[in-house]
Structures are given as structure tokens and as C-alpha cells.
Coordinates of N, CA, C and O in Angstrom, one line a residue:
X1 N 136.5 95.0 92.5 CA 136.2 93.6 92.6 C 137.5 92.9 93.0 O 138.5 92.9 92.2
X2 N 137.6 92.4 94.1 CA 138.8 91.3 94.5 C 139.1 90.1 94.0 O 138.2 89.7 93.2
X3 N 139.9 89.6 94.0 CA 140.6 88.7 92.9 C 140.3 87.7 94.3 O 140.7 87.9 95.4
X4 N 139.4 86.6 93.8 CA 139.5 85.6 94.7 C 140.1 83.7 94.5 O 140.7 82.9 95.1
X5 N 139.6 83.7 93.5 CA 140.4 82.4 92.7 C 141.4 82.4 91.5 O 141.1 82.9 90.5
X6 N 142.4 82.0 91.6 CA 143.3 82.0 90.6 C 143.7 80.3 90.0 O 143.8 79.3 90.7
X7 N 143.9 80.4 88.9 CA 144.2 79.2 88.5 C 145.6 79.4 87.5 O 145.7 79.9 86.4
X8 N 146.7 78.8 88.2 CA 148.2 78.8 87.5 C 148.7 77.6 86.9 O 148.6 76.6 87.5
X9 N 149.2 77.7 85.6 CA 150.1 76.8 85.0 C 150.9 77.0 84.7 O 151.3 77.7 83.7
X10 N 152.0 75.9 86.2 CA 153.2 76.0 85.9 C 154.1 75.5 84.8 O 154.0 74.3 84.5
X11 N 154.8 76.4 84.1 CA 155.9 76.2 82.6 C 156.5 75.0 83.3 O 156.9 75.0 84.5
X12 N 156.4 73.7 82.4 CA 157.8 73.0 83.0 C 159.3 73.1 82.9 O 160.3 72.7 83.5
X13 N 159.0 74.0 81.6 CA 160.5 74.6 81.8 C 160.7 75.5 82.4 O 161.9 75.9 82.3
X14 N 159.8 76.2 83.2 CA 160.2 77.0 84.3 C 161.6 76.9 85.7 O 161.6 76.0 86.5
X15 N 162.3 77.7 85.6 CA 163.5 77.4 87.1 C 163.1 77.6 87.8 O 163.0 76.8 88.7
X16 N 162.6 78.9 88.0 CA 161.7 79.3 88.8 C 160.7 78.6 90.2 O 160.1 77.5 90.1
X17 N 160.7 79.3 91.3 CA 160.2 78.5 92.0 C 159.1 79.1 93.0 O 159.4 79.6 94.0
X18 N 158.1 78.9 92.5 CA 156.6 79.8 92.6 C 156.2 79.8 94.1 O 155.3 80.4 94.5
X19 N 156.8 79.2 94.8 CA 155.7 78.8 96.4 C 156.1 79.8 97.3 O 155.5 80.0 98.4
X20 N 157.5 80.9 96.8 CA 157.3 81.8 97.9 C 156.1 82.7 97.8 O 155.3 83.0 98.6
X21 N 156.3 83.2 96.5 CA 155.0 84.1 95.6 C 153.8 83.7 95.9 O 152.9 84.5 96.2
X22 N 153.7 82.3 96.0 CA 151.8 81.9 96.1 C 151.7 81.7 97.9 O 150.6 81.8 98.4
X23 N 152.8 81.6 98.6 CA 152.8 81.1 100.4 C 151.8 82.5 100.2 O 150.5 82.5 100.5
X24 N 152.6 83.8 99.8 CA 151.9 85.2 100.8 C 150.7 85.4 100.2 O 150.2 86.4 100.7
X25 N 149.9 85.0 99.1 CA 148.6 85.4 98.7 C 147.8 84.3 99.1 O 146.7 84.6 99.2
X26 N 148.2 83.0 99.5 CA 147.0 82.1 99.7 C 146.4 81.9 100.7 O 145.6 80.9 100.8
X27 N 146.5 82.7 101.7 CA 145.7 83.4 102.8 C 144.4 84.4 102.5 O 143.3 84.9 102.9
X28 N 145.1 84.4 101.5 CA 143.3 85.8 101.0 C 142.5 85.3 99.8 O 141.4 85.7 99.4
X29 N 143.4 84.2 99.2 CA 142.3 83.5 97.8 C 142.6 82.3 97.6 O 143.6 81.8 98.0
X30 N 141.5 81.9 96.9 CA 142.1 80.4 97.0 C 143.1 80.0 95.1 O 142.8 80.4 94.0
X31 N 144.0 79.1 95.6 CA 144.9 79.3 94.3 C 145.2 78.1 94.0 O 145.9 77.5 94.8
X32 N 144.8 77.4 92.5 CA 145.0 76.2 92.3 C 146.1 76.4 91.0 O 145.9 77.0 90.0
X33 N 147.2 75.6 91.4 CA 148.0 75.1 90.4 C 148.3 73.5 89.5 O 148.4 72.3 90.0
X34 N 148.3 74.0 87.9 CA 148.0 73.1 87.4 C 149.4 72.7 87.0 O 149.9 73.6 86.4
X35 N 150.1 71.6 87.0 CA 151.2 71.2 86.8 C 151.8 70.2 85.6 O 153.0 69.9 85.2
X36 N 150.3 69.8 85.1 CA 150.8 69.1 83.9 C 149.8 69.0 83.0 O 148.6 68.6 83.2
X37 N 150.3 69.5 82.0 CA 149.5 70.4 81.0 C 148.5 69.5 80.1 O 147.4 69.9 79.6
X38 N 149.2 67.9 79.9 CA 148.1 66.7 79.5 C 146.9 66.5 80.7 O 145.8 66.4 80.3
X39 N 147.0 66.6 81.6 CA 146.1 67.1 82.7 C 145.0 67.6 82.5 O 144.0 66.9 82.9
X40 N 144.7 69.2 81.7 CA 144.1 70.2 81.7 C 143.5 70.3 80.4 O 142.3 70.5 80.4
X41 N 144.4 70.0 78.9 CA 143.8 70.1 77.9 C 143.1 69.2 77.1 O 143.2 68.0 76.8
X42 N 142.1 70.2 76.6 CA 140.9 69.4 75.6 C 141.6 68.5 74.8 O 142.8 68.6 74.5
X43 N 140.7 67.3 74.3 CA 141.9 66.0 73.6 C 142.0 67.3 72.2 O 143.0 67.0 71.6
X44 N 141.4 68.3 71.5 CA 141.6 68.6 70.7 C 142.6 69.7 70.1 O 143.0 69.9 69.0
X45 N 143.0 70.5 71.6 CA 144.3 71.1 72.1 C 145.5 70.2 71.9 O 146.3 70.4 71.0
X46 N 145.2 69.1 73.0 CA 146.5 67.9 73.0 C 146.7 67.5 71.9 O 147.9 67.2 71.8
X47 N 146.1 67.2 71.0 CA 146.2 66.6 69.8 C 147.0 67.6 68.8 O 147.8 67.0 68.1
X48 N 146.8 69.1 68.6 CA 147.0 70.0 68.1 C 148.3 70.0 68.7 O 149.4 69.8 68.1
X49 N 148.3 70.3 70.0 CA 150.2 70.8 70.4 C 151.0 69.4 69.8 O 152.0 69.4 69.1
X50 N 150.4 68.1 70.1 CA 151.4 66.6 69.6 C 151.8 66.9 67.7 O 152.7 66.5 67.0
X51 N 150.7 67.9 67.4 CA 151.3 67.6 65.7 C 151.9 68.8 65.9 O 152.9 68.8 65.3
X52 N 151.7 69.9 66.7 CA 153.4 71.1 66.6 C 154.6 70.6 67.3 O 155.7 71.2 67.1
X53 N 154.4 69.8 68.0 CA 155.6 68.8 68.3 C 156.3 68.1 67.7 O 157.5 68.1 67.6
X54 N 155.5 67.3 67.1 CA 156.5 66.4 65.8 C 156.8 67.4 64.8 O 157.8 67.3 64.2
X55 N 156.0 68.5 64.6 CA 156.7 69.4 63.0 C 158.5 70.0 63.7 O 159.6 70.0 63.3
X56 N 157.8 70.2 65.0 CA 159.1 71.1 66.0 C 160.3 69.7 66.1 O 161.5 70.0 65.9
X57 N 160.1 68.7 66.3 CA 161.0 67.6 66.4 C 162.2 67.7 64.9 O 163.4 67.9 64.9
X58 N 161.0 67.5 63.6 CA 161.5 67.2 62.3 C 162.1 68.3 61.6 O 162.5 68.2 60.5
X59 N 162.3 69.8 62.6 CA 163.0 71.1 62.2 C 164.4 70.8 62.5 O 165.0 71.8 62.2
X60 N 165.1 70.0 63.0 CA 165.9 70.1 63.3 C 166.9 71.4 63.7 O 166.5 71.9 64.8
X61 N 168.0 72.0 63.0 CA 168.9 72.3 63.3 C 168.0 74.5 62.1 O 168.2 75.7 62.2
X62 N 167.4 73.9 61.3 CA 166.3 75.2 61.1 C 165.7 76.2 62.2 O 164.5 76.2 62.5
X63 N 166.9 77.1 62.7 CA 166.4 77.8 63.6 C 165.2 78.6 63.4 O 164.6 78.9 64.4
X64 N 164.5 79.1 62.2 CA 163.6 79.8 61.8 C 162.3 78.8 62.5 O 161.5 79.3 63.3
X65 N 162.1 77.5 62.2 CA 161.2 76.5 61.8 C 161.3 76.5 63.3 O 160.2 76.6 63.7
X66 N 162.1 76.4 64.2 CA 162.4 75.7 65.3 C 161.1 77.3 66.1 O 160.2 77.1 66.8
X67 N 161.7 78.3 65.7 CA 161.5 79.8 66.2 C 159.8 79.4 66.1 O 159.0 79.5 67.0
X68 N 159.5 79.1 64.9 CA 158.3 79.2 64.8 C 157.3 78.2 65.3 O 156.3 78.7 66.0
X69 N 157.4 77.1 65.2 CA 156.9 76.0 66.0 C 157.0 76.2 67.5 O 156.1 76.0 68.3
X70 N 158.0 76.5 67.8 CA 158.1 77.3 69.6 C 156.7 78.2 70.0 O 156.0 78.2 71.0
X71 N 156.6 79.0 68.8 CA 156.0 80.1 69.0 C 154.5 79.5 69.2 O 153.8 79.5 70.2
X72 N 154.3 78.9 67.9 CA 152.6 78.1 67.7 C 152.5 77.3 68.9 O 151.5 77.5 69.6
X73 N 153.4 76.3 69.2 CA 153.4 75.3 70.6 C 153.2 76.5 71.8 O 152.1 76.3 72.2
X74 N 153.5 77.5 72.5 CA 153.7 77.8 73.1 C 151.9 79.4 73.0 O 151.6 80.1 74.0
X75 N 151.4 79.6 72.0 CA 150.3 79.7 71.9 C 149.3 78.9 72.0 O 148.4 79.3 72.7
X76 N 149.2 77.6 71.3 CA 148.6 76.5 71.3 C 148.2 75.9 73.5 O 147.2 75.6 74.1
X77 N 149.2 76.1 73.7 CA 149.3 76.2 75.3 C 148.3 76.7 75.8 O 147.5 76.0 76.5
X78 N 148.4 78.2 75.5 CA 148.0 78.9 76.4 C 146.3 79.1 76.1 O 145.4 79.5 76.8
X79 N 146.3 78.8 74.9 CA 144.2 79.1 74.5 C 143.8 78.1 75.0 O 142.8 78.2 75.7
X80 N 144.8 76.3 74.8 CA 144.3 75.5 75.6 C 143.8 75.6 77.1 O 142.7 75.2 77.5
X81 N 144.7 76.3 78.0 CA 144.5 76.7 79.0 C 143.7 77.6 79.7 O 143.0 77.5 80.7
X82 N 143.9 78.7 78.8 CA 142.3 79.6 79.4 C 141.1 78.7 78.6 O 140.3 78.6 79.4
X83 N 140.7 78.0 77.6 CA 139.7 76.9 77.5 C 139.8 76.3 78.5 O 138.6 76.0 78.5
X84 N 140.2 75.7 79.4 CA 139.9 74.6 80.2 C 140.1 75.3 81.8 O 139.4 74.9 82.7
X85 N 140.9 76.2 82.0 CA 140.5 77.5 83.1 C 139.4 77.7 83.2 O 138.9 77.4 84.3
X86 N 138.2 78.4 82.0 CA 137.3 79.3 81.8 C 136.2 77.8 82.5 O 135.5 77.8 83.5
X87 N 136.4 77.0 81.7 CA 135.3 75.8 82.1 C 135.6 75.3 83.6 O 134.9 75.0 84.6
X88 N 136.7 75.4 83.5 CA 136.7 74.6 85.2 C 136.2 75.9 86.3 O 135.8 75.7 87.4
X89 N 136.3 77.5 85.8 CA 135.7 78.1 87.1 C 133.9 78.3 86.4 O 133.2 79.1 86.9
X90 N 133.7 77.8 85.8 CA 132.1 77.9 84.9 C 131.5 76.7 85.9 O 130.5 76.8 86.5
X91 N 132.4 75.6 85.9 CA 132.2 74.1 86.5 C 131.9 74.5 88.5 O 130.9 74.1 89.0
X92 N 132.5 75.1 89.1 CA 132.9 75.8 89.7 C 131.9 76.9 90.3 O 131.9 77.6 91.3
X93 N 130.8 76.6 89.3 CA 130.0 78.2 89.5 C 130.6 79.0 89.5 O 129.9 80.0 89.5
X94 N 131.6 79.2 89.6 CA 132.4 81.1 89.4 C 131.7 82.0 88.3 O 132.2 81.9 87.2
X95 N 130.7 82.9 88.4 CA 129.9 83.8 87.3 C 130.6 84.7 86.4 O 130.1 85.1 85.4
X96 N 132.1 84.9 87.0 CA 132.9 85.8 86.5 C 134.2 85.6 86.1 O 135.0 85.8 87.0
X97 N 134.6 85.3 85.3 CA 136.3 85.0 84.8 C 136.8 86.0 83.9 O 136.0 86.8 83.4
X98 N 138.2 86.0 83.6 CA 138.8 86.5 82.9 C 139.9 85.7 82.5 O 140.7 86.1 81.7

């Protein structure tokens, strides 16, 4: 089975600079990039990453607390996003995701 649509979200803290990588495949599929992450997620997501935000704000100089709120924010991300991936190629008619 060929991979024909892809849906990317770019890290904003990413340096990185994605358009040579996506120039040579977007001839053979089509590739949408999502660039801002309030954008994409459910208000119940967004809501969830703003309260690991403020706990991550009020850790201050607690590298442990800091380590761990990174971690949960940076999961919280990503379920958001295949949630709102899986629906937009469902929206999409796409019959098949992963």
C-alpha cells in the first residue's frame, strides 16, 4: 500500500528546516503541514496542554518538575494531534489512517 497523504506538525522549536525533505516527496503525495498547534487541537487538548503549561511555568528552577511537565506537554501534543490528524483524513474520506 503506498503512502499517499501525509499530515505534518511542525515542532516550533524545531531548527530544522523541512522544505528540502517535503520539495522531493510532494510530487508523488499530497502533504499538508500543520504549523500551529492551537490550530489543530481539540478545545479539550488545548485546555489540557494550558494547565501543563502553567504547572511547567510554576516549576521554576525544579529540573525534575520541569523534566516532567516537558514530558506530559510534549505527549499531550502528540495524542492531540493524531486526534485531530485521524478526524481530518476521516473528514477527508480517507478509509485508512494510521
Amino acid at each position: 500500500m503506498n503512502l499517499r497523504n501525509l499530515i505534518l506538525y511542525r515542532d516550533p522549536k524545531s531548527t530544522q528546516d523541512l522544505s528540502p525533505l517535503l520539495e522531493r516527496w510532494d510530487k508523488l503525495m499530497n502533504i499538508e503541514v500543520w504549523h500551529n498547534a492551537t490550530a489543530f487541537l481539540m478545545p479539550e487538548d488545548l485546555a489540557s496542554c494550558r494547565k501543563i503549561e502553567r504547572k511547567l511555568a510554576r516549576a521554576g528552577d525544579d529540573q525534575e518538575k520541569v523534566a516532567q511537565y516537558g514530558r506530559s506537554l510534549y505527549i499531550e501534543h502528540q495524542v492531540g494531534f493524531f486526534r485531530s490528524c485521524s478526524l481530518e483524513l476521516q473528514r477527508q474520506n480517507k478509509t485508512w489512517t494510521v
